[in-house]
mmCIF file of C-alpha atoms in Angstrom:
data_model
loop_
_atom_site.group_PDB
_atom_site.id
_atom_site.type_symbol
_atom_site.label_atom_id
_atom_site.label_comp_id
_atom_site.label_asym_id
_atom_site.label_seq_id
_atom_site.Cartn_x
_atom_site.Cartn_y
_atom_site.Cartn_z
ATOM 1 C CA UNK A 1 6.617 -35.497 54.581
ATOM 2 C CA UNK A 2 8.775 -33.716 57.156
ATOM 3 C CA UNK A 3 11.418 -36.414 57.126
ATOM 4 C CA UNK A 4 12.394 -35.580 53.482
ATOM 5 C CA UNK A 5 13.758 -32.282 54.424
ATOM 6 C CA UNK A 6 16.448 -33.794 56.491
ATOM 7 C CA UNK A 7 17.597 -36.689 54.366
ATOM 8 C CA UNK A 8 20.958 -36.256 52.516
ATOM 9 C CA UNK A 9 21.520 -39.663 50.941
ATOM 10 C CA UNK A 10 19.607 -42.484 49.232
ATOM 11 C CA UNK A 11 18.353 -45.374 51.345
ATOM 12 C CA UNK A 12 19.292 -48.686 49.676
ATOM 13 C CA UNK A 13 16.158 -50.517 48.643
ATOM 14 C CA UNK A 14 17.533 -53.932 49.449
ATOM 15 C CA UNK A 15 19.183 -53.058 52.723
ATOM 16 C CA UNK A 16 16.625 -51.116 54.642
ATOM 17 C CA UNK A 17 16.554 -52.062 58.287
ATOM 18 C CA UNK A 18 16.091 -50.529 61.635
ATOM 19 C CA UNK A 19 17.454 -50.939 65.195
ATOM 20 C CA UNK A 20 15.160 -50.689 68.203
ATOM 21 C CA UNK A 21 17.561 -49.831 70.973
ATOM 22 C CA UNK A 22 17.326 -51.804 74.247
ATOM 23 C CA UNK A 23 18.660 -49.636 77.080
ATOM 24 C CA UNK A 24 17.448 -47.884 80.270
ATOM 25 C CA UNK A 25 14.118 -47.292 78.637
ATOM 26 C CA UNK A 26 13.781 -50.991 77.873
ATOM 27 C CA UNK A 27 14.595 -51.976 81.453
ATOM 28 C CA UNK A 28 11.929 -49.734 82.885
ATOM 29 C CA UNK A 29 9.361 -49.232 80.101
ATOM 30 C CA UNK A 30 7.209 -46.065 80.074
ATOM 31 C CA UNK A 31 3.626 -47.122 79.848
ATOM 32 C CA UNK A 32 2.078 -43.993 78.367
ATOM 33 C CA UNK A 33 4.735 -42.988 75.860
ATOM 34 C CA UNK A 34 6.364 -45.473 73.395
ATOM 35 C CA UNK A 35 9.680 -44.026 72.061
ATOM 36 C CA UNK A 36 11.638 -46.227 69.655
ATOM 37 C CA UNK A 37 14.874 -45.344 67.742
ATOM 38 C CA UNK A 38 14.808 -46.471 64.175
ATOM 39 C CA UNK A 39 17.726 -46.404 61.712
ATOM 40 C CA UNK A 40 18.272 -47.309 58.103
ATOM 41 C CA UNK A 41 21.408 -47.900 56.118
ATOM 42 C CA UNK A 42 22.125 -45.235 53.514
ATOM 43 C CA UNK A 43 23.716 -45.369 50.060
ATOM 44 C CA UNK A 44 24.766 -42.083 48.706
ATOM 45 C CA UNK A 45 24.242 -41.250 44.951
ATOM 46 C CA UNK A 46 27.553 -41.026 43.015
ATOM 47 C CA UNK A 47 28.413 -37.410 42.777
ATOM 48 C CA UNK A 48 25.605 -36.516 45.125
ATOM 49 C CA UNK A 49 25.556 -32.805 45.899
ATOM 50 C CA UNK A 50 24.209 -31.499 49.257
ATOM 51 C CA UNK A 51 22.390 -28.792 47.258
ATOM 52 C CA UNK A 52 19.958 -31.308 45.745
ATOM 53 C CA UNK A 53 19.528 -33.305 48.964
ATOM 54 C CA UNK A 54 16.135 -31.752 49.494
ATOM 55 C CA UNK A 55 14.599 -33.169 46.349
ATOM 56 C CA UNK A 56 10.961 -34.205 46.939
ATOM 57 C CA UNK A 57 9.834 -37.756 46.098
ATOM 58 C CA UNK A 58 13.369 -39.206 46.170
ATOM 59 C CA UNK A 59 12.700 -41.213 49.374
ATOM 60 C CA UNK A 60 9.122 -42.232 48.975
ATOM 61 C CA UNK A 61 9.895 -45.990 48.842
ATOM 62 C CA UNK A 62 12.187 -45.898 51.946
ATOM 63 C CA UNK A 63 9.890 -43.684 54.007
ATOM 64 C CA UNK A 64 6.951 -45.923 53.032
ATOM 65 C CA UNK A 65 9.006 -48.945 54.289
ATOM 66 C CA UNK A 66 9.687 -47.302 57.650
ATOM 67 C CA UNK A 67 5.985 -46.243 57.993
ATOM 68 C CA UNK A 68 5.110 -49.909 57.338
ATOM 69 C CA UNK A 69 7.493 -51.189 60.079
ATOM 70 C CA UNK A 70 6.652 -48.643 62.770
ATOM 71 C CA UNK A 71 2.983 -49.490 63.180
ATOM 72 C CA UNK A 72 3.611 -53.251 62.951
ATOM 73 C CA UNK A 73 5.969 -53.169 65.970
ATOM 74 C CA UNK A 74 3.957 -50.582 67.914
ATOM 75 C CA UNK A 75 0.844 -52.650 67.284
ATOM 76 C CA UNK A 76 2.591 -55.689 68.956
ATOM 77 C CA UNK A 77 3.254 -53.328 71.989
ATOM 78 C CA UNK A 78 -0.253 -51.950 72.409
ATOM 79 C CA UNK A 79 -2.576 -54.743 71.180
ATOM 80 C CA UNK A 80 -0.415 -57.775 70.755
ATOM 81 C CA UNK A 81 -0.712 -60.842 68.501
ATOM 82 C CA UNK A 82 -2.853 -63.915 68.460
ATOM 83 C CA UNK A 83 -0.837 -67.163 67.743
ATOM 84 C CA UNK A 84 -1.456 -70.773 66.889
ATOM 85 C CA UNK A 85 1.486 -73.100 67.409
ATOM 86 C CA UNK A 86 1.793 -76.744 66.399
ATOM 87 C CA UNK A 87 4.882 -78.542 67.927
ATOM 88 C CA UNK A 88 6.827 -80.942 65.641
ATOM 89 C CA UNK A 89 6.124 -84.616 66.312
ATOM 90 C CA UNK A 90 8.299 -87.023 64.347
ATOM 91 C CA UNK A 91 6.328 -90.065 65.484
ATOM 92 C CA UNK A 92 3.157 -88.650 64.045
ATOM 93 C CA UNK A 93 4.859 -87.048 60.999
ATOM 94 C CA UNK A 94 3.797 -83.614 62.083
ATOM 95 C CA UNK A 95 6.034 -80.615 61.251
ATOM 96 C CA UNK A 96 6.349 -77.504 63.520
ATOM 97 C CA UNK A 97 4.011 -74.722 62.406
ATOM 98 C CA UNK A 98 3.298 -71.173 63.662
ATOM 99 C CA UNK A 99 0.648 -68.675 62.601
ATOM 100 C CA UNK A 100 0.158 -65.252 64.150
ATOM 101 C CA UNK A 101 -1.971 -62.196 63.553
ATOM 102 C CA UNK A 102 -2.856 -58.839 65.115
ATOM 103 C CA UNK A 103 -5.208 -58.887 68.007
ATOM 104 C CA UNK A 104 -6.490 -55.572 66.703
ATOM 105 C CA UNK A 105 -5.523 -53.731 63.491
ATOM 106 C CA UNK A 106 -3.683 -50.391 64.149
ATOM 107 C CA UNK A 107 -5.844 -48.592 61.604
ATOM 108 C CA UNK A 108 -6.450 -44.898 62.293
ATOM 109 C CA UNK A 109 -3.908 -44.873 65.153
ATOM 110 C CA UNK A 110 -1.145 -44.869 62.471
ATOM 111 C CA UNK A 111 -1.809 -41.101 62.194
ATOM 112 C CA UNK A 112 -0.763 -40.634 65.793
ATOM 113 C CA UNK A 113 2.747 -41.952 65.227
ATOM 114 C CA UNK A 114 5.339 -39.151 65.015
ATOM 115 C CA UNK A 115 8.672 -39.289 63.435
ATOM 116 C CA UNK A 116 11.129 -37.071 65.318
ATOM 117 C CA UNK A 117 14.733 -35.694 64.944
ATOM 118 C CA UNK A 118 15.792 -37.535 61.666
ATOM 119 C CA UNK A 119 19.570 -37.457 61.403
ATOM 120 C CA UNK A 120 22.097 -38.694 58.772
ATOM 121 C CA UNK A 121 25.297 -39.905 60.298
ATOM 122 C CA UNK A 122 27.781 -42.751 59.557
ATOM 123 C CA UNK A 123 25.870 -43.806 56.505
ATOM 124 C CA UNK A 124 22.709 -44.161 58.552
ATOM 125 C CA UNK A 125 19.484 -42.327 58.678
ATOM 126 C CA UNK A 126 18.303 -42.307 62.413
ATOM 127 C CA UNK A 127 14.903 -41.295 63.589
ATOM 128 C CA UNK A 128 12.901 -41.442 66.804
ATOM 129 C CA UNK A 129 9.432 -42.982 66.527
ATOM 130 C CA UNK A 130 7.074 -41.758 69.224
ATOM 131 C CA UNK A 131 3.465 -42.934 70.130
ATOM 132 C CA UNK A 132 1.250 -42.033 73.054
ATOM 133 C CA UNK A 133 -0.982 -44.788 74.374
ATOM 134 C CA UNK A 134 -4.639 -43.914 74.777
ATOM 135 C CA UNK A 135 -6.210 -44.453 78.250
ATOM 136 C CA UNK A 136 -7.686 -47.652 76.969
ATOM 137 C CA UNK A 137 -4.329 -48.814 75.770
ATOM 138 C CA UNK A 138 -2.725 -48.084 79.128
ATOM 139 C CA UNK A 139 -5.498 -49.911 80.837
ATOM 140 C CA UNK A 140 -4.867 -52.935 78.502
ATOM 141 C CA UNK A 141 -1.146 -52.824 79.224
ATOM 142 C CA UNK A 142 -1.748 -52.741 82.994
ATOM 143 C CA UNK A 143 -4.044 -55.749 82.643
ATOM 144 C CA UNK A 144 -1.416 -57.698 80.767
ATOM 145 C CA UNK A 145 1.240 -56.684 83.390
ATOM 146 C CA UNK A 146 -0.900 -58.318 86.156
ATOM 147 C CA UNK A 147 0.367 -61.390 87.924
ATOM 148 C CA UNK A 148 -1.988 -63.596 85.924
ATOM 149 C CA UNK A 149 0.277 -63.360 82.830
ATOM 150 C CA UNK A 150 3.477 -65.229 82.543
ATOM 151 C CA UNK A 151 6.508 -63.637 80.797
ATOM 152 C CA UNK A 152 8.447 -65.327 77.972
ATOM 153 C CA UNK A 153 11.437 -64.438 75.775
ATOM 154 C CA UNK A 154 12.229 -65.304 72.211
ATOM 155 C CA UNK A 155 14.833 -64.707 69.425
ATOM 156 C CA UNK A 156 14.010 -64.841 65.766
ATOM 157 C CA UNK A 157 15.647 -64.351 62.405
ATOM 158 C CA UNK A 158 14.564 -63.244 58.888
ATOM 159 C CA UNK A 159 16.093 -62.297 55.535
ATOM 160 C CA UNK A 160 17.058 -58.699 55.082
ATOM 161 C CA UNK A 161 16.629 -59.111 51.386
ATOM 162 C CA UNK A 162 12.857 -59.802 51.969
ATOM 163 C CA UNK A 163 12.401 -56.272 53.430
ATOM 164 C CA UNK A 164 9.307 -55.970 55.602
ATOM 165 C CA UNK A 165 8.340 -59.593 55.086
ATOM 166 C CA UNK A 166 11.812 -60.584 56.443
ATOM 167 C CA UNK A 167 11.227 -58.610 59.599
ATOM 168 C CA UNK A 168 7.752 -60.014 59.984
ATOM 169 C CA UNK A 169 9.357 -63.528 59.588
ATOM 170 C CA UNK A 170 11.816 -62.662 62.315
ATOM 171 C CA UNK A 171 9.002 -61.641 64.692
ATOM 172 C CA UNK A 172 7.105 -64.804 63.910
ATOM 173 C CA UNK A 173 10.243 -66.816 64.567
ATOM 174 C CA UNK A 174 10.735 -64.992 67.943
ATOM 175 C CA UNK A 175 7.115 -65.777 69.025
ATOM 176 C CA UNK A 176 7.583 -69.452 67.940
ATOM 177 C CA UNK A 177 10.886 -69.629 69.912
ATOM 178 C CA UNK A 178 9.364 -68.060 73.028
ATOM 179 C CA UNK A 179 6.212 -70.278 73.026
ATOM 180 C CA UNK A 180 8.078 -73.482 72.156
ATOM 181 C CA UNK A 181 10.662 -72.994 74.949
ATOM 182 C CA UNK A 182 8.042 -72.003 77.521
ATOM 183 C CA UNK A 183 5.658 -74.936 76.948
ATOM 184 C CA UNK A 184 8.429 -77.438 76.571
ATOM 185 C CA UNK A 185 8.976 -77.375 80.258
ATOM 186 C CA UNK A 186 5.227 -77.142 81.101
ATOM 187 C CA UNK A 187 3.641 -80.002 79.119
ATOM 188 C CA UNK A 188 4.812 -83.583 79.333
ATOM 189 C CA UNK A 189 3.087 -84.879 76.133
ATOM 190 C CA UNK A 190 3.286 -82.803 72.928
ATOM 191 C CA UNK A 191 -0.119 -81.179 72.198
ATOM 192 C CA UNK A 192 -1.731 -80.918 68.782
ATOM 193 C CA UNK A 193 -2.016 -77.220 69.005
ATOM 194 C CA UNK A 194 -1.450 -74.307 71.489
ATOM 195 C CA UNK A 195 -3.446 -71.130 70.984
ATOM 196 C CA UNK A 196 -2.912 -67.853 72.781
ATOM 197 C CA UNK A 197 -1.927 -64.245 72.707
ATOM 198 C CA UNK A 198 1.379 -62.326 73.376
ATOM 199 C CA UNK A 199 2.072 -58.629 74.004
ATOM 200 C CA UNK A 200 5.468 -57.072 73.700
ATOM 201 C CA UNK A 201 6.331 -56.039 77.296
ATOM 202 C CA UNK A 202 9.448 -53.905 76.705
ATOM 203 C CA UNK A 203 11.228 -52.221 73.949
ATOM 204 C CA UNK A 204 12.380 -54.712 71.324
ATOM 205 C CA UNK A 205 15.946 -55.226 70.247
ATOM 206 C CA UNK A 206 16.126 -55.600 66.497
ATOM 207 C CA UNK A 207 19.482 -55.715 64.775
ATOM 208 C CA UNK A 208 21.533 -57.501 62.102
ATOM 209 C CA UNK A 209 23.461 -60.723 62.547
ATOM 210 C CA UNK A 210 25.259 -62.563 59.577
ATOM 211 C CA UNK A 211 23.195 -60.706 57.060
ATOM 212 C CA UNK A 212 19.877 -61.470 58.742
ATOM 213 C CA UNK A 213 17.432 -59.572 60.923
ATOM 214 C CA UNK A 214 17.828 -60.703 64.539
ATOM 215 C CA UNK A 215 14.872 -59.911 66.771
ATOM 216 C CA UNK A 216 14.857 -60.288 70.557
ATOM 217 C CA UNK A 217 11.427 -59.905 72.102
ATOM 218 C CA UNK A 218 10.044 -60.111 75.647
ATOM 219 C CA UNK A 219 6.329 -60.874 75.923
ATOM 220 C CA UNK A 220 3.463 -61.214 78.262
ATOM 221 C CA UNK A 221 1.702 -64.571 77.583
ATOM 222 C CA UNK A 222 -1.949 -65.502 77.669
ATOM 223 C CA UNK A 223 -2.774 -69.077 76.905
ATOM 224 C CA UNK A 224 -6.263 -69.584 75.380
ATOM 225 C CA UNK A 225 -6.405 -73.295 74.693
ATOM 226 C CA UNK A 226 -4.160 -76.346 74.580
ATOM 227 C CA UNK A 227 -5.526 -78.955 72.133
ATOM 228 C CA UNK A 228 -4.314 -82.507 72.855
ATOM 229 C CA UNK A 229 -4.157 -85.437 70.399
ATOM 230 C CA UNK A 230 -7.261 -87.610 70.898
ATOM 231 C CA UNK A 231 -5.304 -90.755 69.882
ATOM 232 C CA UNK A 232 -1.799 -91.746 68.889
#
């Protein structure tokens, strides 16, 4: 693992997180190349000496965590997610519910993700994550970007202490927020279920707010089916 040779401090197991920077790249997304900045909070060993900073195996857990997060987010950018959303309905005693899953598993494409220029600075490990879309992925993005797909925006939150599951919950919450706000103005009567797909359309912004992950995502939206209630 090439990243190990650059790391000088221990990544805290309970406070691993990363920030996907929203900037010029986010405003005008490159279609072929995805380039995302990740960073993780560091916690130095007491009495840690720079001479032993190159120890192998010391960061297996943390690197494994980052390599779990990277394909998850990139997968949302190249293939997208299916979703099933049930709005809350107090009169019927129905609680709000959201499920989502990958349109296509990232699988062997994980091997094509590269981790570039790791740097330890200000108690953070920073690293660029790069991925080149295949011609088929580029074609898929251009199809999503056509005028037939609406665009939506959502914000979601998740517990940092839950690690990867916390970030996944934040993404799920962002999808729910985006879908709920979009259809609230489109449908007069609350439906039983809304099914569809979303694809992340520009570089996500993922940060920390009040001890929680805060995820801001822009999507392309494809509505597959709106299921109405057959009776009250």
